[in-house]
mmCIF file with all atom_site columns, N, CA and C in Angstrom:
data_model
loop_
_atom_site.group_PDB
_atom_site.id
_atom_site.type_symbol
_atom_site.label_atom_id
_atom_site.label_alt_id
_atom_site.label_comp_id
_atom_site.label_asym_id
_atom_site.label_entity_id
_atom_site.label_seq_id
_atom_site.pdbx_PDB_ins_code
_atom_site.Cartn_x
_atom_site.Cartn_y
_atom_site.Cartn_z
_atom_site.occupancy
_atom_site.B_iso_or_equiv
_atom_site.pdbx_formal_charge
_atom_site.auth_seq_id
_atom_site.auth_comp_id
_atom_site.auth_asym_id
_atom_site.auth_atom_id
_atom_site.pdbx_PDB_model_num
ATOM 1   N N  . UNK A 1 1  ? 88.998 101.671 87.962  1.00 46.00 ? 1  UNK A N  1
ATOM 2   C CA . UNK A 1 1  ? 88.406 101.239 89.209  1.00 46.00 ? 1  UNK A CA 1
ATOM 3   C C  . UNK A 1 1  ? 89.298 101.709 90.355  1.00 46.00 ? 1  UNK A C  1
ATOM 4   N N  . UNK A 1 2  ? 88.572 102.225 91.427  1.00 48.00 ? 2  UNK A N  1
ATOM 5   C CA . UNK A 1 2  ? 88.959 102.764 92.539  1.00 48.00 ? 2  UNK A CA 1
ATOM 6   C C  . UNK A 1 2  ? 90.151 101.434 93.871  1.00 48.00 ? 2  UNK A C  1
ATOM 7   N N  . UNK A 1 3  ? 91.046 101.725 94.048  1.00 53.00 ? 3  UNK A N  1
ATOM 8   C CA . UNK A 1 3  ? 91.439 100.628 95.079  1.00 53.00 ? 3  UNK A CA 1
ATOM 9   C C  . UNK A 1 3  ? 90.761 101.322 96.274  1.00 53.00 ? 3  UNK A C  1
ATOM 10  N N  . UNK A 1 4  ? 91.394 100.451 97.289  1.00 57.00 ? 4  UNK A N  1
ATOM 11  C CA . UNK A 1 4  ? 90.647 100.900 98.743  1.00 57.00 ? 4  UNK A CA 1
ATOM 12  C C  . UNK A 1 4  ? 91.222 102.142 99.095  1.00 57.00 ? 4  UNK A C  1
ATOM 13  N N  . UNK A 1 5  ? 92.801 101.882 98.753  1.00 61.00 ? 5  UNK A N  1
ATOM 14  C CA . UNK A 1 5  ? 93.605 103.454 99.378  1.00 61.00 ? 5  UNK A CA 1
ATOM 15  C C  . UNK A 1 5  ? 92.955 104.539 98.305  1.00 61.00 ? 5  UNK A C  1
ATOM 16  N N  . UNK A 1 6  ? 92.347 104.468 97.415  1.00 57.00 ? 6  UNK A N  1
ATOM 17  C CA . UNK A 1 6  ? 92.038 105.966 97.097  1.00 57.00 ? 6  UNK A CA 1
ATOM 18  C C  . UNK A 1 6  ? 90.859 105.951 97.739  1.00 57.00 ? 6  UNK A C  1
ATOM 19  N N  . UNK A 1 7  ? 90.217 105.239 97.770  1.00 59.00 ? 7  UNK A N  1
ATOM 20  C CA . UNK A 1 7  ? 88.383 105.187 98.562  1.00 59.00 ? 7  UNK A CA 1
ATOM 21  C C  . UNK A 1 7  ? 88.844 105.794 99.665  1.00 59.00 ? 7  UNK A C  1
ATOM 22  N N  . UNK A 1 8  ? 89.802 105.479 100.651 1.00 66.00 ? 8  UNK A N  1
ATOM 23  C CA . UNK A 1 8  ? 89.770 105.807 101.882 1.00 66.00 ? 8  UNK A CA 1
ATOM 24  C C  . UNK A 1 8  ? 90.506 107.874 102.023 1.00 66.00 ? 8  UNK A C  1
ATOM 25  N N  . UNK A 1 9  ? 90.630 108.200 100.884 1.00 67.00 ? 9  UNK A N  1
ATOM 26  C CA . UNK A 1 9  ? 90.467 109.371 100.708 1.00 67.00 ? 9  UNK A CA 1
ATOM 27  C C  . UNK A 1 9  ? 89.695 110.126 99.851  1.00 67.00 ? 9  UNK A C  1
ATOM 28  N N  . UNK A 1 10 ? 88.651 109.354 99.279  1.00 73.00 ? 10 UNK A N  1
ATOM 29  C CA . UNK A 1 10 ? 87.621 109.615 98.710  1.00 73.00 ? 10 UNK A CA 1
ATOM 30  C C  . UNK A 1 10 ? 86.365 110.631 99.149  1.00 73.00 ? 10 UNK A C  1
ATOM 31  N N  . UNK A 1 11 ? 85.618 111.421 98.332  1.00 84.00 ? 11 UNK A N  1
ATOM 32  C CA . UNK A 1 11 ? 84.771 111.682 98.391  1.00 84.00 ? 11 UNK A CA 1
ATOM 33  C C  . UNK A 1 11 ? 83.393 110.892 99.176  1.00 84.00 ? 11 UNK A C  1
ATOM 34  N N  . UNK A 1 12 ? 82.639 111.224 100.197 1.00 86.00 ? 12 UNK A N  1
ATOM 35  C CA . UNK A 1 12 ? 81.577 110.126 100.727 1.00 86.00 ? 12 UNK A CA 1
ATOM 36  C C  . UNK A 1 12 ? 80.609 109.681 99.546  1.00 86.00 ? 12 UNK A C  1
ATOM 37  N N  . UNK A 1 13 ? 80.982 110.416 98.628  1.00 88.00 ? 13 UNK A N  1
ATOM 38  C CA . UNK A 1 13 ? 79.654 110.210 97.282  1.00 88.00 ? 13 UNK A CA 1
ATOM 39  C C  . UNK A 1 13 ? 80.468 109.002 96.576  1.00 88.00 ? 13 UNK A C  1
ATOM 40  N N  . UNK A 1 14 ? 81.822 109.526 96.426  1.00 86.00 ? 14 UNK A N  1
ATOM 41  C CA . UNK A 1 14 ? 82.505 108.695 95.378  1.00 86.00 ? 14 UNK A CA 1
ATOM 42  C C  . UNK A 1 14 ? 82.455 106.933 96.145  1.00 86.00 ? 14 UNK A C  1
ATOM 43  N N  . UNK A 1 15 ? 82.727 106.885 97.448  1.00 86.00 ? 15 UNK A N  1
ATOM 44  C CA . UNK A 1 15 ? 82.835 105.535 98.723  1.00 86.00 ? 15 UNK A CA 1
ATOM 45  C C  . UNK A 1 15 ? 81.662 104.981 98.325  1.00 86.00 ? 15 UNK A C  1
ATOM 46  N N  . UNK A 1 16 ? 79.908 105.747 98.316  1.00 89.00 ? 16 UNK A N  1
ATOM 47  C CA . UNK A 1 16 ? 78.959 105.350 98.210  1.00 89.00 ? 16 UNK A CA 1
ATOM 48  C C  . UNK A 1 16 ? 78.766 104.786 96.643  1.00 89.00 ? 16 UNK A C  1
ATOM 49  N N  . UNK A 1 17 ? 79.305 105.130 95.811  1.00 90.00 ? 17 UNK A N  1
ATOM 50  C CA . UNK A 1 17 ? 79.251 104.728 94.513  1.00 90.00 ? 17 UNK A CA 1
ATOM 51  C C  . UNK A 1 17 ? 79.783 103.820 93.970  1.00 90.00 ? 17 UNK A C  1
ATOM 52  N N  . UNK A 1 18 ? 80.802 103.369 94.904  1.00 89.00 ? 18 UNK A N  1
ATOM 53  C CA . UNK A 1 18 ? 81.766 102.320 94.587  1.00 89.00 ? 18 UNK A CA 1
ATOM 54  C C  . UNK A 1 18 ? 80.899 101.323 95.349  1.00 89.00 ? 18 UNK A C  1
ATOM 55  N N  . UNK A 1 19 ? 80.454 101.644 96.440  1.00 90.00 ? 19 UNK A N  1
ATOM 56  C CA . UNK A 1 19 ? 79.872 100.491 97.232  1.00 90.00 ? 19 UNK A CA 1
ATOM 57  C C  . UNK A 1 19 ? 78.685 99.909  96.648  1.00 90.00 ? 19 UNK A C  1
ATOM 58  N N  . UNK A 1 20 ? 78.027 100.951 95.896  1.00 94.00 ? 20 UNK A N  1
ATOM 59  C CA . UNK A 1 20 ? 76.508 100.518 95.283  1.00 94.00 ? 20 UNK A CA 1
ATOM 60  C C  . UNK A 1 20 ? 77.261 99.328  93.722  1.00 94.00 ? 20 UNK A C  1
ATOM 61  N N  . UNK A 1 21 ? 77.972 99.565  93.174  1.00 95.00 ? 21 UNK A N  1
ATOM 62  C CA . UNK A 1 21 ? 78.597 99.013  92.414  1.00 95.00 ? 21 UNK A CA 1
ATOM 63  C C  . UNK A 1 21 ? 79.399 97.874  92.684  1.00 95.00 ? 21 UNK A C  1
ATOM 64  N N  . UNK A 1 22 ? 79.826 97.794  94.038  1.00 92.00 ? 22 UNK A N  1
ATOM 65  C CA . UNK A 1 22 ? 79.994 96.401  94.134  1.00 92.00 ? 22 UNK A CA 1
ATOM 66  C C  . UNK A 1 22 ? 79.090 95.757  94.854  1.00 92.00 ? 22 UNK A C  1
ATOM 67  N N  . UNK A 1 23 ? 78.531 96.066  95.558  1.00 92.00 ? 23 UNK A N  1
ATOM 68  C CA . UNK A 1 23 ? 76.504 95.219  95.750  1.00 92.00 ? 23 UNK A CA 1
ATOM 69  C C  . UNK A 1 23 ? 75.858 94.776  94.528  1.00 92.00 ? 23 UNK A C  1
ATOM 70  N N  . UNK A 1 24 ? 75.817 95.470  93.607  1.00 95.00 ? 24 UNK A N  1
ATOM 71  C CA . UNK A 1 24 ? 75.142 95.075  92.409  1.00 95.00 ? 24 UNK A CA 1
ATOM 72  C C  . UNK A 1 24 ? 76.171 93.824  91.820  1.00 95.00 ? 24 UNK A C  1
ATOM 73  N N  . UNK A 1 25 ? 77.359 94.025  91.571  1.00 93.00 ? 25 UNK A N  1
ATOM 74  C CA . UNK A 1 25 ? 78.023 92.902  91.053  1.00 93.00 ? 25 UNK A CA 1
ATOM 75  C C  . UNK A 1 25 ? 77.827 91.559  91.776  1.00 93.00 ? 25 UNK A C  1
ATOM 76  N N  . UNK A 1 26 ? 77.648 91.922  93.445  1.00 88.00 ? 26 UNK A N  1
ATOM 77  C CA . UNK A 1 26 ? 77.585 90.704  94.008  1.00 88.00 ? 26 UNK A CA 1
ATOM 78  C C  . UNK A 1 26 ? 76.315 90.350  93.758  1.00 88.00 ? 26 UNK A C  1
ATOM 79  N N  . UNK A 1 27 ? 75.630 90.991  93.688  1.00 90.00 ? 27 UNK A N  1
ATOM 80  C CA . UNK A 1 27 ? 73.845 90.305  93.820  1.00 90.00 ? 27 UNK A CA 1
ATOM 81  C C  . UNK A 1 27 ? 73.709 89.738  91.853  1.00 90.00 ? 27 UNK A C  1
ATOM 82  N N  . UNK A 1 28 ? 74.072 90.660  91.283  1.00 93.00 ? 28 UNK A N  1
ATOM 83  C CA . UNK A 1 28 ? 74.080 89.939  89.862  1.00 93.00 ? 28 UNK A CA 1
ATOM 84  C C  . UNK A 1 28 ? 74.899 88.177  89.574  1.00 93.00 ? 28 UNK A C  1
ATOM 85  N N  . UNK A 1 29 ? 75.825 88.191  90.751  1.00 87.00 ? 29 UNK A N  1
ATOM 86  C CA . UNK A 1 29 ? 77.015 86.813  91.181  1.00 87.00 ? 29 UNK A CA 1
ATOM 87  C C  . UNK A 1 29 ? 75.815 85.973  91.377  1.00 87.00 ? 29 UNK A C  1
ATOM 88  N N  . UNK A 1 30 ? 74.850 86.263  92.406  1.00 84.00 ? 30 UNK A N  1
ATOM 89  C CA . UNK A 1 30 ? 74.240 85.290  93.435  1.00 84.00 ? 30 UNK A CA 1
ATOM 90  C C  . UNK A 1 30 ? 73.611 84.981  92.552  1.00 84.00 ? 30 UNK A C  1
ATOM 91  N N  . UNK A 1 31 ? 72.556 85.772  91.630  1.00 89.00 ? 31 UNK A N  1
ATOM 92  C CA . UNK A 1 31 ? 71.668 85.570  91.060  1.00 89.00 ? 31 UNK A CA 1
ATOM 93  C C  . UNK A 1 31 ? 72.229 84.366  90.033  1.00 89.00 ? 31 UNK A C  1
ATOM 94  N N  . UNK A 1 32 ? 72.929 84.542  89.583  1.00 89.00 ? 32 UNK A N  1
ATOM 95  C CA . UNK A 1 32 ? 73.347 83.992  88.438  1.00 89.00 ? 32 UNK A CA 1
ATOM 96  C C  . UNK A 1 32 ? 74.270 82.334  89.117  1.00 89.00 ? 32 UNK A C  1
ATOM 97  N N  . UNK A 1 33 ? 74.440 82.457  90.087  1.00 86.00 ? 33 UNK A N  1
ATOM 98  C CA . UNK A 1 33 ? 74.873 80.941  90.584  1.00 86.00 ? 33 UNK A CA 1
ATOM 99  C C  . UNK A 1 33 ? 73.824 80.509  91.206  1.00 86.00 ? 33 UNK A C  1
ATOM 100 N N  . UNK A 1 34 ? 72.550 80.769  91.572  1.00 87.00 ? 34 UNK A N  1
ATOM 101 C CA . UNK A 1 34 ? 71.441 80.490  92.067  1.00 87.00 ? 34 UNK A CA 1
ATOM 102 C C  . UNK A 1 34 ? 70.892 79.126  91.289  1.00 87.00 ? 34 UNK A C  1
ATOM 103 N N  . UNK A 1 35 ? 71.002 77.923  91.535  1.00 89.00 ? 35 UNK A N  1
ATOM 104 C CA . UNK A 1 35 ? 70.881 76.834  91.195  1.00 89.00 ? 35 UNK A CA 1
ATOM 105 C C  . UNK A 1 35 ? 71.492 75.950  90.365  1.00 89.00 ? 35 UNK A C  1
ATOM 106 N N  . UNK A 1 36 ? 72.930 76.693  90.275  1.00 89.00 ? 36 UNK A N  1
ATOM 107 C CA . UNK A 1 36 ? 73.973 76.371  89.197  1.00 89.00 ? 36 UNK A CA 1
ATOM 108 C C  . UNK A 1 36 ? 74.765 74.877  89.894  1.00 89.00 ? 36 UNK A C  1
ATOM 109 N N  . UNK A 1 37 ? 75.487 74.338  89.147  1.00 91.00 ? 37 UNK A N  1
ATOM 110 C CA . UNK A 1 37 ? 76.176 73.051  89.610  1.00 91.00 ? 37 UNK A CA 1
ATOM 111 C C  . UNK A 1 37 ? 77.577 73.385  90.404  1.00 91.00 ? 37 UNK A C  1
ATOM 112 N N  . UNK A 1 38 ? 77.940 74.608  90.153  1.00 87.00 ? 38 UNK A N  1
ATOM 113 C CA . UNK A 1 38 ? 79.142 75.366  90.620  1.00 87.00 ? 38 UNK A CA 1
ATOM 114 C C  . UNK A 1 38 ? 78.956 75.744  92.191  1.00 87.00 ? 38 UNK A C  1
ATOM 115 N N  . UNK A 1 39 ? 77.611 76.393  92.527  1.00 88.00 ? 39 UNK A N  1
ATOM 116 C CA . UNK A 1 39 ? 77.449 76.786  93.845  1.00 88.00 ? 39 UNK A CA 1
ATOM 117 C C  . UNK A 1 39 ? 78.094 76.437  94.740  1.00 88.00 ? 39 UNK A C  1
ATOM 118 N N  . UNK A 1 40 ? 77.998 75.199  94.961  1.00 88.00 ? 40 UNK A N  1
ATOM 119 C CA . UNK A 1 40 ? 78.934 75.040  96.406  1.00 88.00 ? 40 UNK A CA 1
ATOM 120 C C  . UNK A 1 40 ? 80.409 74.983  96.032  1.00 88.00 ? 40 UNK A C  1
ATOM 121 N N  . UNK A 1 41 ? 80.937 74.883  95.225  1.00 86.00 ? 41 UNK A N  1
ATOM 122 C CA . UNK A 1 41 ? 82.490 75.220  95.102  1.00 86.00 ? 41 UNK A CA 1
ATOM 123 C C  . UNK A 1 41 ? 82.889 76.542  94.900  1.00 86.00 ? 41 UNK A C  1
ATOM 124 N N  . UNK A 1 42 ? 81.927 77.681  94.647  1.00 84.00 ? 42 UNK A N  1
ATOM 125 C CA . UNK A 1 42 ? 82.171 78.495  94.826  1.00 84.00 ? 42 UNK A CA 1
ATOM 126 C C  . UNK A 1 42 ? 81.755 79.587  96.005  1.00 84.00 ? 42 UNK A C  1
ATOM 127 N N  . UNK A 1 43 ? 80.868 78.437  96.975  1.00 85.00 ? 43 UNK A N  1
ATOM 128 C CA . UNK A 1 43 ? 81.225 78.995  98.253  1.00 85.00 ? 43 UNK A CA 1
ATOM 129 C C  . UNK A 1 43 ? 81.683 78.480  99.027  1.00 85.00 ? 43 UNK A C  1
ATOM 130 N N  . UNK A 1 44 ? 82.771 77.054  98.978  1.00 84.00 ? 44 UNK A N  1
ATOM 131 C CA . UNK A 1 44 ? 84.007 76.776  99.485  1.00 84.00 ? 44 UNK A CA 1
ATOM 132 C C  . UNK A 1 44 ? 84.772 77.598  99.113  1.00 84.00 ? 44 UNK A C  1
ATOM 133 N N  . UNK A 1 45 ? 85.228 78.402  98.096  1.00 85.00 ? 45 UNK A N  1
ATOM 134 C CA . UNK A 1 45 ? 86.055 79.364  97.888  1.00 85.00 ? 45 UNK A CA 1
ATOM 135 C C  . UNK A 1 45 ? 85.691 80.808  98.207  1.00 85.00 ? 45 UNK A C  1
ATOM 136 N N  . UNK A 1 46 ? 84.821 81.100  98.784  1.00 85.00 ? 46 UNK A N  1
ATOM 137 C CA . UNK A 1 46 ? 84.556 82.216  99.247  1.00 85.00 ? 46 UNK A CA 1
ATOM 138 C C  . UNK A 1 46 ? 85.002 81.961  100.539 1.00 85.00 ? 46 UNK A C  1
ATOM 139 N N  . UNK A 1 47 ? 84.279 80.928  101.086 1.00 86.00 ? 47 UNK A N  1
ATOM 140 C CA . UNK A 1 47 ? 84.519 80.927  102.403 1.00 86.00 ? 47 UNK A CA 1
ATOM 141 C C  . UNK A 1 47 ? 86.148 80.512  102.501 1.00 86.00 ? 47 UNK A C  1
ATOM 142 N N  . UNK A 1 48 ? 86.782 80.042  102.096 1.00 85.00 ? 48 UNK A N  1
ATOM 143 C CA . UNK A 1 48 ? 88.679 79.529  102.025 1.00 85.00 ? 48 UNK A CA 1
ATOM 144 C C  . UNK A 1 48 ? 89.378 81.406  102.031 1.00 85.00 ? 48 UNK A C  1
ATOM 145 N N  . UNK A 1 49 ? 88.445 82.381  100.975 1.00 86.00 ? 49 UNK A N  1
ATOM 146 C CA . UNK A 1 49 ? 89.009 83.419  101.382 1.00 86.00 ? 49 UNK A CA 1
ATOM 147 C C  . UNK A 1 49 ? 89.133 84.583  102.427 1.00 86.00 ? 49 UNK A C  1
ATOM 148 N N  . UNK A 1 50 ? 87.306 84.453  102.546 1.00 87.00 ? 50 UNK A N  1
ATOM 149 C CA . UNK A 1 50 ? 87.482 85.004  103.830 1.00 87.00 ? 50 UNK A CA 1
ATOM 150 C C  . UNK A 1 50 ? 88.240 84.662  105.149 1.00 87.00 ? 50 UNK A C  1
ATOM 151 N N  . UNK A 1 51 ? 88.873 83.288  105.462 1.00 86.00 ? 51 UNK A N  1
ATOM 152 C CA . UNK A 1 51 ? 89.694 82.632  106.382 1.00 86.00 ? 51 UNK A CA 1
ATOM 153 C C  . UNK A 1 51 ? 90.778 83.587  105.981 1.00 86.00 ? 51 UNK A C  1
ATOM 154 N N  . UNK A 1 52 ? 91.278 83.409  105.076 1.00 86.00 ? 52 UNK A N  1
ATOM 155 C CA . UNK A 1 52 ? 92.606 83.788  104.769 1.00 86.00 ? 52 UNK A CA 1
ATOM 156 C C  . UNK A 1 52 ? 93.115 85.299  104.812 1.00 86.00 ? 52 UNK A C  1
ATOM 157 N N  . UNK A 1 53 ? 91.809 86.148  104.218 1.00 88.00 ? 53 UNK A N  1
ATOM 158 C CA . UNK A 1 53 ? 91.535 87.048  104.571 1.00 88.00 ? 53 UNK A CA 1
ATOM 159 C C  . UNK A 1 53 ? 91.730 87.634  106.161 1.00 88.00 ? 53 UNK A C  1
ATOM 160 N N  . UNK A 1 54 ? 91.055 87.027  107.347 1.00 88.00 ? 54 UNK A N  1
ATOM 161 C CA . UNK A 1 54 ? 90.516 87.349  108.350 1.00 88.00 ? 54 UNK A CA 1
ATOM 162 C C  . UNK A 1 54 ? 92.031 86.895  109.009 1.00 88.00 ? 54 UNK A C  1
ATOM 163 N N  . UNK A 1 55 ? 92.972 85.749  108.344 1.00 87.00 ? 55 UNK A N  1
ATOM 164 C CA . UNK A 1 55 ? 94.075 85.423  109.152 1.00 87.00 ? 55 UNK A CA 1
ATOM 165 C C  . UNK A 1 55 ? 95.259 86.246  109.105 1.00 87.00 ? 55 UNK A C  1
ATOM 166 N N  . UNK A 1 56 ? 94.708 87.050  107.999 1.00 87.00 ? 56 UNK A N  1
ATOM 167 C CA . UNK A 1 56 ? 96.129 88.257  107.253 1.00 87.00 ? 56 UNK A CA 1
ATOM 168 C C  . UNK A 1 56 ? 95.716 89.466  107.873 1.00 87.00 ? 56 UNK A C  1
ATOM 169 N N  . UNK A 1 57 ? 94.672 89.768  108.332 1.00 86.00 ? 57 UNK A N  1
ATOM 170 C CA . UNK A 1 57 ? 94.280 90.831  109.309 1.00 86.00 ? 57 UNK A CA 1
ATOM 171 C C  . UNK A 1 57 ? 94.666 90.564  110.806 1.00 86.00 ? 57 UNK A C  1
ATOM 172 N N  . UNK A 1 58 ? 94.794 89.537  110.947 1.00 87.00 ? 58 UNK A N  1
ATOM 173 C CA . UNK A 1 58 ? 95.896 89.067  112.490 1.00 87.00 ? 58 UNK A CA 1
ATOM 174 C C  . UNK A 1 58 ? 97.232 88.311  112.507 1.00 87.00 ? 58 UNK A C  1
ATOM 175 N N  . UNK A 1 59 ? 97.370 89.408  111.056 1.00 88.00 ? 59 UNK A N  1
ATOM 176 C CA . UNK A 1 59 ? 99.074 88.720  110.877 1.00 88.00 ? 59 UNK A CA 1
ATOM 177 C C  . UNK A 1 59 ? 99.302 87.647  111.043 1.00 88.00 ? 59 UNK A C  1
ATOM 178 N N  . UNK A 1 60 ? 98.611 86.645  110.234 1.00 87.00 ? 60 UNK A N  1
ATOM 179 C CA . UNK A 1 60 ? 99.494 85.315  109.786 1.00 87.00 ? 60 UNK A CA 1
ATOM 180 C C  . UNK A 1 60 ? 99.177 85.296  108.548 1.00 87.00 ? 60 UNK A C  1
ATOM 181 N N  . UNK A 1 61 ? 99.756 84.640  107.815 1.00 87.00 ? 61 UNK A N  1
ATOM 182 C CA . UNK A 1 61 ? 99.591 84.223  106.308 1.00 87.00 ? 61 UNK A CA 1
ATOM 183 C C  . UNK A 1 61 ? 99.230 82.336  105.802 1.00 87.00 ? 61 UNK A C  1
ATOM 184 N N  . UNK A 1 62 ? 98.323 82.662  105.583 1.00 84.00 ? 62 UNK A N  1
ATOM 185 C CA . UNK A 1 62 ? 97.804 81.200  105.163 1.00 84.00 ? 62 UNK A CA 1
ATOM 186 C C  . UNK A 1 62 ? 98.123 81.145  103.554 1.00 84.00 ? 62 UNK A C  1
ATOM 187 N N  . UNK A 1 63 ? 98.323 80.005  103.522 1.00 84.00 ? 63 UNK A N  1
ATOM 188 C CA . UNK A 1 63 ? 98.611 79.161  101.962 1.00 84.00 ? 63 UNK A CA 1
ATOM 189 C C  . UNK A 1 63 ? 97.013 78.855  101.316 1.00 84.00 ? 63 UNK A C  1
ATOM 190 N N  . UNK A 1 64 ? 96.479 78.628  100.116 1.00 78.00 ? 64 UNK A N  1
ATOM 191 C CA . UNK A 1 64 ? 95.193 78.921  100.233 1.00 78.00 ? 64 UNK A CA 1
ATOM 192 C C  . UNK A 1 64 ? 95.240 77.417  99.826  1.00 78.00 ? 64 UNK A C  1
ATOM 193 N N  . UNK A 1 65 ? 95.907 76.806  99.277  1.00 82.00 ? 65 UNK A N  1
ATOM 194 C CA . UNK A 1 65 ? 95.583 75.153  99.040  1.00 82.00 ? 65 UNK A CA 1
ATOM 195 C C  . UNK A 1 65 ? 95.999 74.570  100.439 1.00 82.00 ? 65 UNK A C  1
ATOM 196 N N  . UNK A 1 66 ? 96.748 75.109  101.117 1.00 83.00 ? 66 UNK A N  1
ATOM 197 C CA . UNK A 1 66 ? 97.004 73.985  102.287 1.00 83.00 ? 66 UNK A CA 1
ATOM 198 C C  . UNK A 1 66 ? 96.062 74.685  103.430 1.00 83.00 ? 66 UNK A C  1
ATOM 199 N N  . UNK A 1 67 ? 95.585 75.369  103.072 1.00 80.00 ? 67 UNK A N  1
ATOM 200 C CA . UNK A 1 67 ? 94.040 75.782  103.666 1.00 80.00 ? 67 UNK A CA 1
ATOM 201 C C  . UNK A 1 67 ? 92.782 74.647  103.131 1.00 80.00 ? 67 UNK A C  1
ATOM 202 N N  . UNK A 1 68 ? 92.728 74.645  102.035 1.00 79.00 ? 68 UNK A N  1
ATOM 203 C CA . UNK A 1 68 ? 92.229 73.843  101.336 1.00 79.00 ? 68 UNK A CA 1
ATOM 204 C C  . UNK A 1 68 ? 92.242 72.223  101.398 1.00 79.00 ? 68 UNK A C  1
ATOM 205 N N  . UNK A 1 69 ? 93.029 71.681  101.906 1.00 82.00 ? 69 UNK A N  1
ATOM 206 C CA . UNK A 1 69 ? 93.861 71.010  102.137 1.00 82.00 ? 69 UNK A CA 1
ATOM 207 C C  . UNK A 1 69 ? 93.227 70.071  103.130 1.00 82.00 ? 69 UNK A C  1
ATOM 208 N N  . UNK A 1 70 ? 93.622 71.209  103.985 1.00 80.00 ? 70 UNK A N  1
ATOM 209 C CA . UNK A 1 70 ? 93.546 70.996  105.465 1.00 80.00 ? 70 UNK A CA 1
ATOM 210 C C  . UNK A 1 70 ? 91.432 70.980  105.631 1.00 80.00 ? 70 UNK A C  1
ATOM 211 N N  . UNK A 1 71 ? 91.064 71.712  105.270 1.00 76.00 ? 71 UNK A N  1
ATOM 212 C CA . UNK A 1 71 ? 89.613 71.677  105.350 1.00 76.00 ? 71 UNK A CA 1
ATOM 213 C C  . UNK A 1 71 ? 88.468 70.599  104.796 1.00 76.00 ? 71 UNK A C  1
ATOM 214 N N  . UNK A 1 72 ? 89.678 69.890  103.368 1.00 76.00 ? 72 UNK A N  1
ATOM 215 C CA . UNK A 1 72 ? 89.086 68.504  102.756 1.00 76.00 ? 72 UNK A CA 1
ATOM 216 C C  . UNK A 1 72 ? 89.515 67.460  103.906 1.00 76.00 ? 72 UNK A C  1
ATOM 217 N N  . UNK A 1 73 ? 90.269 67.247  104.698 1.00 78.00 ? 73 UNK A N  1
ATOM 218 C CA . UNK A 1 73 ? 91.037 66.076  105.472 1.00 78.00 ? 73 UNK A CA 1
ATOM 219 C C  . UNK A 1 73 ? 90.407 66.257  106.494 1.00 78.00 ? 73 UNK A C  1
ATOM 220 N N  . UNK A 1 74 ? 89.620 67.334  107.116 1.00 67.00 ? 74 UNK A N  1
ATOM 221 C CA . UNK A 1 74 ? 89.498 67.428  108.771 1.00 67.00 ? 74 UNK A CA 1
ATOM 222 C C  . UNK A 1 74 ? 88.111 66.555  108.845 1.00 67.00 ? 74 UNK A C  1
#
């Protein structure tokens, strides 16, 4: 499997192939948690990463339980 740094010198075919391949994994995800008992804890944890994600792209570093943490208490 491709990381991002080789994608980002990748072929536009090879970028597009990786991308169609991880669309399908996600939509095969959805499908398959689509009325499951798990759903919403696993989009508290999606959403806990994208925070953490989005906070490491403006240089800070979040803890992901005291993210967690902090989001059960507020």
């Amino acid at each position: 499997m491709l990381g991002f740094s080789a994608l980002d010198k990748a072929d536009p075919a090879v970028r597009a192939a990786a991308l169609e391949r991880a669309t399908l994994a996600v939509a095969r995800l959805d499908a398959t948690l689509d009325g499951h008992p798990l759903l919403p804890a696993w989009q508290h944890w999606v959403r806990l990463e994208a925070v953490r994600t989005h906070a490491g792209l403006d240089g800070h570093r979040v803890e992901p339980p005291r993210l967690a943490a902090f989001v059960a208490f507020s």
